Amino acid sequence: MPDPIYLTQRLICVAVIDQAEDAVPLAEALLAGGLHTIEVTFRTAGAADAIARIRRGVPQMCVGAGTLLAADQVKQAVDAGAQFGVSPGLSEAVSRAARANQLPLFPGVVTPTEVMRALELGWQILKFFPAETFGGVNALKALAGPFGHTGVKFVPTGGITPTTLLNYLALPQVAAIGGSWMAERKLVAEKAWPKITALTAEAVKLIAPAK
Ligand code: 3PG
């Protein structure tokens, strides 16, 4: 089966958008840098509005909803048009809501027990977070031992930088990586669109051989 669209580039920009009106220019800045996948985190009140604005205004962009901590956020994300969901941890309520709303979800895991629970709940693509703090590439290599044959794939995020990203993408069990360095909250708040485009273009160039 071909990879879903949000995984084809193997790179997801994790964004915190304080002002919903920044959503479209941010998405355009990422696209100008060659990236078509963004995760808009539910850490700000305008997250759902930001997702809806991007879906309407920048249809080439694939938009996910991140930091899904509760079932009602899943519903808001789906109503806004989110194409995938991401959670920092493994919540059965979030999992059930995603399933009920047909939202592909990357629940967050770090331990083998959490990987097993996520597999039991039917999820195959798991956020590995916070990646660098919990052993990074070496931890993912170790998890591939007992779980490689299950087909589980990981999306590590948390502390990944342009210097380390290729180490992650070299692992076959890594579906994609996520990170905020291309569009840090401060850069978005400052409307630093050319800078965001430049950082994105640099990342897209780096990952080209890893696709
Ligand atoms: C997050 O959910 O905050 C992401 O994992 C991004 O982490 P980063 O800011 O360290 O890239």
Short mmCIF file of N, CA, C and O and ligand atoms in Angstrom, two decimals, residues 14 39 43 127 129 157-160 178-181, ligand 1:
data_model
loop_
_atom_site.label_atom_id
_atom_site.label_comp_id
_atom_site.label_asym_id
_atom_site.label_seq_id
_atom_site.Cartn_x
_atom_site.Cartn_y
_atom_site.Cartn_z
N VAL A 14 6.05 20.81 12.97
CA VAL A 14 5.18 20.93 14.15
C VAL A 14 5.10 22.42 14.50
O VAL A 14 6.13 23.05 14.78
N GLU A 39 1.76 20.01 11.12
CA GLU A 39 0.96 19.59 12.28
C GLU A 39 0.68 20.84 13.10
O GLU A 39 1.60 21.45 13.64
N ARG A 43 -2.32 23.69 21.19
CA ARG A 43 -1.75 24.32 22.38
C ARG A 43 -2.23 25.76 22.47
O ARG A 43 -1.87 26.48 23.40
N LYS A 127 3.92 8.06 17.33
CA LYS A 127 4.85 9.15 17.63
C LYS A 127 5.81 8.65 18.71
O LYS A 127 5.37 8.09 19.72
N PHE A 129 8.07 10.10 21.33
CA PHE A 129 8.25 11.44 21.89
C PHE A 129 8.47 11.37 23.39
O PHE A 129 7.76 10.60 24.07
N THR A 157 9.76 12.66 17.30
CA THR A 157 9.80 14.12 17.40
C THR A 157 10.29 14.47 18.79
O THR A 157 10.21 13.67 19.72
N GLY A 158 10.76 15.70 18.92
CA GLY A 158 11.25 16.17 20.21
C GLY A 158 12.76 16.23 20.20
O GLY A 158 13.42 15.21 20.38
N GLY A 159 13.27 17.43 19.93
CA GLY A 159 14.71 17.64 19.98
C GLY A 159 15.46 17.29 18.70
O GLY A 159 16.69 17.32 18.68
N ILE A 160 14.73 16.98 17.64
CA ILE A 160 15.41 16.65 16.37
C ILE A 160 15.83 17.95 15.68
O ILE A 160 15.09 18.94 15.71
N GLY A 178 9.28 14.57 12.92
CA GLY A 178 8.61 15.85 13.12
C GLY A 178 9.51 16.78 13.91
O GLY A 178 10.35 16.33 14.69
N GLY A 179 9.30 18.06 13.71
CA GLY A 179 10.08 19.02 14.47
C GLY A 179 9.57 20.43 14.27
O GLY A 179 8.86 20.72 13.30
N SER A 180 9.93 21.27 15.22
CA SER A 180 9.45 22.66 15.18
C SER A 180 10.51 23.63 14.69
O SER A 180 10.22 24.81 14.55
N TRP A 181 11.75 23.12 14.45
CA TRP A 181 12.84 24.06 14.20
C TRP A 181 12.62 24.91 12.94
O TRP A 181 13.17 26.00 12.84
C1 3PG B 1 6.33 18.66 19.94
O1 3PG B 1 5.29 18.03 20.05
O2 3PG B 1 6.63 19.65 20.62
C2 3PG B 1 7.23 18.18 18.89
O3 3PG B 1 7.70 16.96 19.26
C3 3PG B 1 8.29 19.13 18.49
O4 3PG B 1 9.41 19.00 19.25
P1 3PG B 1 10.61 20.03 18.99
O5 3PG B 1 10.07 21.38 19.33
O6 3PG B 1 11.69 19.59 19.93
O7 3PG B 1 10.99 19.90 17.54
#
